[in-house]
Coordinates of C-alpha atoms in Angstrom, one line a residue:
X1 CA 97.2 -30.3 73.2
X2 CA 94.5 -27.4 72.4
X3 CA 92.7 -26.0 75.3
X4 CA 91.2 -22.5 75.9
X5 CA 91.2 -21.9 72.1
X6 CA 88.4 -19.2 71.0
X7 CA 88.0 -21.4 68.1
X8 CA 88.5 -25.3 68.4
X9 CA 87.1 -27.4 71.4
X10 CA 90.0 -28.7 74.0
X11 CA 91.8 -31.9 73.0
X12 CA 94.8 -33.3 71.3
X13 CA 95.9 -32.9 68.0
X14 CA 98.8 -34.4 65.8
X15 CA 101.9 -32.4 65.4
X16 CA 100.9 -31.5 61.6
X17 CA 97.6 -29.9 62.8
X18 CA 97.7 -26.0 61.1
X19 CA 95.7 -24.2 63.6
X20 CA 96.1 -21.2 61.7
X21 CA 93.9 -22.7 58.7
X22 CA 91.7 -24.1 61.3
X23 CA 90.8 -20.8 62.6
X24 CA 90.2 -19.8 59.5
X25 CA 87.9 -22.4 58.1
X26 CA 85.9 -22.0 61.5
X27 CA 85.4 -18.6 61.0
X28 CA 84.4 -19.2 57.3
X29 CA 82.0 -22.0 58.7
X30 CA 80.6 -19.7 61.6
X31 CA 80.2 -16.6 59.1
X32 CA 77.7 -19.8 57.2
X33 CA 75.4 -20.2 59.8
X34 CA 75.2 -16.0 60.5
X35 CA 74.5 -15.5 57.1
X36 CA 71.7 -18.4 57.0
X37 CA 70.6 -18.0 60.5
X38 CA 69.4 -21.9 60.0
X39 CA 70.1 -25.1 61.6
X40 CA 71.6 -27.4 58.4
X41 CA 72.8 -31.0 57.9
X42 CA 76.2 -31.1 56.9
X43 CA 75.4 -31.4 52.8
X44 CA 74.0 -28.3 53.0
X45 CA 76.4 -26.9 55.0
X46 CA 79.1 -27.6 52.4
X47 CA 77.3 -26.4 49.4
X48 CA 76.7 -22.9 51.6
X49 CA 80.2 -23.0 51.9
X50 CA 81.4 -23.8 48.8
X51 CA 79.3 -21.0 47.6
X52 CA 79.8 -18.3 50.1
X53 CA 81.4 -15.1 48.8
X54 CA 84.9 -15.6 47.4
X55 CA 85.3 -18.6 48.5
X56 CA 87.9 -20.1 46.6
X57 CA 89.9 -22.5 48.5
X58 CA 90.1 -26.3 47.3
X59 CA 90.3 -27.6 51.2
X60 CA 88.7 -30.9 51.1
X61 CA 85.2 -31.5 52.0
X62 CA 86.2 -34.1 54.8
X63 CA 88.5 -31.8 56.1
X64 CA 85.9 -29.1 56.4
X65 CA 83.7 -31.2 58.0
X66 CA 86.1 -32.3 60.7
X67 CA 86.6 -28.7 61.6
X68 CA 83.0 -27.8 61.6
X69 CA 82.7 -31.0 64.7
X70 CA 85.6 -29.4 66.2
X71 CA 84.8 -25.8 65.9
X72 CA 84.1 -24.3 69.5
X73 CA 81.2 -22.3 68.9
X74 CA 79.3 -24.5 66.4
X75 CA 77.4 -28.0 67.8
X76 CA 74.5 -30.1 66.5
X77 CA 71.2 -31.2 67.7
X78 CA 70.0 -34.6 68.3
X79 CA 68.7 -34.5 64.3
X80 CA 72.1 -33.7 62.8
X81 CA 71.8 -30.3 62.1
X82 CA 74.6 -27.6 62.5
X83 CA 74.4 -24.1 63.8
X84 CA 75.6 -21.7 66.2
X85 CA 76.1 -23.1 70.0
X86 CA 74.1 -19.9 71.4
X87 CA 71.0 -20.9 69.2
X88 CA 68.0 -22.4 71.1
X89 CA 67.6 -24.7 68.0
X90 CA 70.4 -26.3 68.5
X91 CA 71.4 -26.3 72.1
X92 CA 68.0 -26.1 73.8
X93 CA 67.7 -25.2 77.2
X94 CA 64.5 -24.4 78.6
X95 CA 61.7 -26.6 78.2
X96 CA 59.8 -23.9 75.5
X97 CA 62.8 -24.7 72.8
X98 CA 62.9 -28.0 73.6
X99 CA 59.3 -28.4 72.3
X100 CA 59.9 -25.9 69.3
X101 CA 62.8 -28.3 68.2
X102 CA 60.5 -31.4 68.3
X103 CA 57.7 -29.6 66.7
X104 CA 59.7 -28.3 64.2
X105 CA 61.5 -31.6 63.1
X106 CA 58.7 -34.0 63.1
X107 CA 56.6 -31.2 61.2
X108 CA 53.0 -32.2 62.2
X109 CA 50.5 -31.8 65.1
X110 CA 51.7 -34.3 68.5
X111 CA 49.6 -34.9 71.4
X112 CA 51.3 -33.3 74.3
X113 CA 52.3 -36.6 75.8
X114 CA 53.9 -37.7 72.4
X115 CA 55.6 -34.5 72.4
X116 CA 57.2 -35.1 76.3
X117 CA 58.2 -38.7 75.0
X118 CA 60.2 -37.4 72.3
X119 CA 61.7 -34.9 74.2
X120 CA 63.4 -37.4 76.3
X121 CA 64.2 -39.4 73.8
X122 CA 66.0 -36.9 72.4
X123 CA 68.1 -36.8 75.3
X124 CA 68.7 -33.0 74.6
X125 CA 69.9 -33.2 78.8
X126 CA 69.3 -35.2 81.7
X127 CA 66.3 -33.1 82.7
X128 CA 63.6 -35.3 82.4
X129 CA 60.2 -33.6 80.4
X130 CA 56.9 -34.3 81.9
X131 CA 53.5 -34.5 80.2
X132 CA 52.1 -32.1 82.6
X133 CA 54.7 -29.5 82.1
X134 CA 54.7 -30.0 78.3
X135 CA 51.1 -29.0 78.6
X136 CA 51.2 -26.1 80.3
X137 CA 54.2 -24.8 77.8
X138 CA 52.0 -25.6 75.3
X139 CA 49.0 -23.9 76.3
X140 CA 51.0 -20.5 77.6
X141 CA 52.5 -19.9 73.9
X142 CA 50.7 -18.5 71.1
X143 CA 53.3 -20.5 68.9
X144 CA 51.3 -23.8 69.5
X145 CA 47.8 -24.2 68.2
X146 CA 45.3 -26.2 69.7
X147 CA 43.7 -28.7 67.1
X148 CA 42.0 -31.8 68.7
X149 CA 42.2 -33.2 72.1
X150 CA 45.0 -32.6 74.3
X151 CA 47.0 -31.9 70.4
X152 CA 49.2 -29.5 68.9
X153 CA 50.3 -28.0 66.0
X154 CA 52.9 -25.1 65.3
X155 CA 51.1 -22.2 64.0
X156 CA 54.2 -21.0 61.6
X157 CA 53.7 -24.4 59.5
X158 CA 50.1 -23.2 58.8
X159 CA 47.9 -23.9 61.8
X160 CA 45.2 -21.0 62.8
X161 CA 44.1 -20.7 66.4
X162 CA 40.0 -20.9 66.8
X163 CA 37.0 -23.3 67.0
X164 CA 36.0 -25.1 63.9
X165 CA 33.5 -22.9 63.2
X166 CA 36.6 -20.4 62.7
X167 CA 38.7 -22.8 60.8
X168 CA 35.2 -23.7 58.3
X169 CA 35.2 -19.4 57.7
X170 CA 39.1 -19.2 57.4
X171 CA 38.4 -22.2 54.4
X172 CA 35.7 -20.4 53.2
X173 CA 37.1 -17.0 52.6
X174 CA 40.4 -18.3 51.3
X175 CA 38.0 -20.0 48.9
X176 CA 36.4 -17.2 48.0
X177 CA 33.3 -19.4 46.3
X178 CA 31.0 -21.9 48.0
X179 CA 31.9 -25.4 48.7
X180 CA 30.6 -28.9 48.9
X181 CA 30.3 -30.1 52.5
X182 CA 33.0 -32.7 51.8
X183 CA 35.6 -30.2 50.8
X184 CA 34.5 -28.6 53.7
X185 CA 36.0 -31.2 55.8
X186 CA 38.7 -32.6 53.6
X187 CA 40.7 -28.9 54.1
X188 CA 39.3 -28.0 57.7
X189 CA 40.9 -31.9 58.5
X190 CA 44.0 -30.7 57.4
X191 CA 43.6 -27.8 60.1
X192 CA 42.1 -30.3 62.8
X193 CA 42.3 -33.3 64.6
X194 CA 38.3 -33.8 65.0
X195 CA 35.5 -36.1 63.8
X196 CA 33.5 -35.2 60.6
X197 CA 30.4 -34.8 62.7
X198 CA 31.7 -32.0 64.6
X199 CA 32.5 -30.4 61.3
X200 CA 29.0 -30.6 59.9
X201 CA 27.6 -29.9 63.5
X202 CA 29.5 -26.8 63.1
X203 CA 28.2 -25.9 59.3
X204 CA 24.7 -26.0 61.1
X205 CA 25.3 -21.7 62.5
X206 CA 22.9 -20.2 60.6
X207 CA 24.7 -17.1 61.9
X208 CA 27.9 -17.7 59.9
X209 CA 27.1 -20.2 57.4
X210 CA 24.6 -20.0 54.3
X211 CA 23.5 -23.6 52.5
X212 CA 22.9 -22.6 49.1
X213 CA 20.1 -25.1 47.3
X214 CA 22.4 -27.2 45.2
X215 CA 23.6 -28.2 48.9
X216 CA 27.1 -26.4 48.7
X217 CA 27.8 -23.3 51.5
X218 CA 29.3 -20.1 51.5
X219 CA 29.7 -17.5 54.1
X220 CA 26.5 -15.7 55.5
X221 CA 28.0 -12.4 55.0
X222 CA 29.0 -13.4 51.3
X223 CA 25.2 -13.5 50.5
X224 CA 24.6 -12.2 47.5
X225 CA 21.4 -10.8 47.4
X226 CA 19.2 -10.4 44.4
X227 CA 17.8 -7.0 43.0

């Protein structure tokens, strides 16, 4: 029987179990996810692995990968991926990370109810995640953007906090020309869960936006005047 090893979960092993290699392919396997400092399915954990700095053993990859479900200080999340115990994307504790995770895996804006659904669904604990709560995470971190009623997008996969007026100048000056209305849209859409007529309501600011003759816009302060 194992118990209070620094490396392997308690439980009971055959007699032919060689802790010794087991430490050591645990520490190989931990010294993985350091280096990475990502959450990875098992594939990818091999190949890191396999590739990792004199790394010449010819241990089986089924072997490896029953010490990486046994190894101590390594779990996975509801999604199948790996890591470190400690990290937050794996092991999630307070309700912040558990929306991080969801947001991060599903990879595109969720209403905030969607988002508390999926949470316990998960079943990351027996805490049970309420929309209301959910909300108010979402609103207190800058890490969540607001972009349509009552949804969210993370801002590290691309999503700018602002109106739409903001989002319609951010499109411009990345464009650096002047658009048609409909591209307009088409790229602030990807940006924002709204209707098309609050996009051309907003192209209506004099203050910000210019509609050149040929019916395209630019950026009022892109003007180019005319000697």
């Amino acid at each position: 029987k194992i118990e209070s090893d620094p490396y392997i979960r308690d439980g009971w092993a055959v007699r032919a179990f060689d802790v010794t290699e087991a430490h050591s392919i645990v520490q190989r396997l931990e010294g993985v996810f350091e280096q990475n400092k990502l959450p990875m399915v098992v594939d990818d954990v091999l190949k890191a692995y396999r590739s990792a700095e004199a790394q010449t053993d010819s241990i089986a990859d089924d072997k490896i990968e029953a010490y990486l479900r046994i190894a101590k200080n390594i779990h996975s999340n509801p999604f199948g991926e790996f890591g470190l115990r400690a990290w937050a994307t794996i092991v999630p504790r307070r309700m912040t990370d558990k929306i991080y995770l969801i947001m991060k895996h599903y990879g595109k804006p969720l209403h905030f109810s969607e988002i508390a659904k999926r949470i316990n669904d998960a079943k990351f604990d027996l805490k049970v995640a309420y929309a209301p709560t959910v909300h108010n995470e979402l609103i207190l971190d800058k890490r969540y953007v607001l972009v349509g009623r009552g949804i969210y997008g993370l801002q590290e996969l691309g999503f700018k906090p602002g109106i739409v007026a903001d989002v319609i100048e951010d499109v411009l000056r990345d464009a650096d020309e002047s658009l048609k209305r409909d591209e307009i849209v088409d790229r602030v859409l990807r940006q924002r869960v709204v209707g098309k007529a609050t996009i051309h309501l907003a192209l209506m600011n004099k203050e910000r936006f210019l509609r050149l003759p040929d019916g395209r816009y630019r950026l009022k302060d892109q003007e180019v005047v005319s000697s």
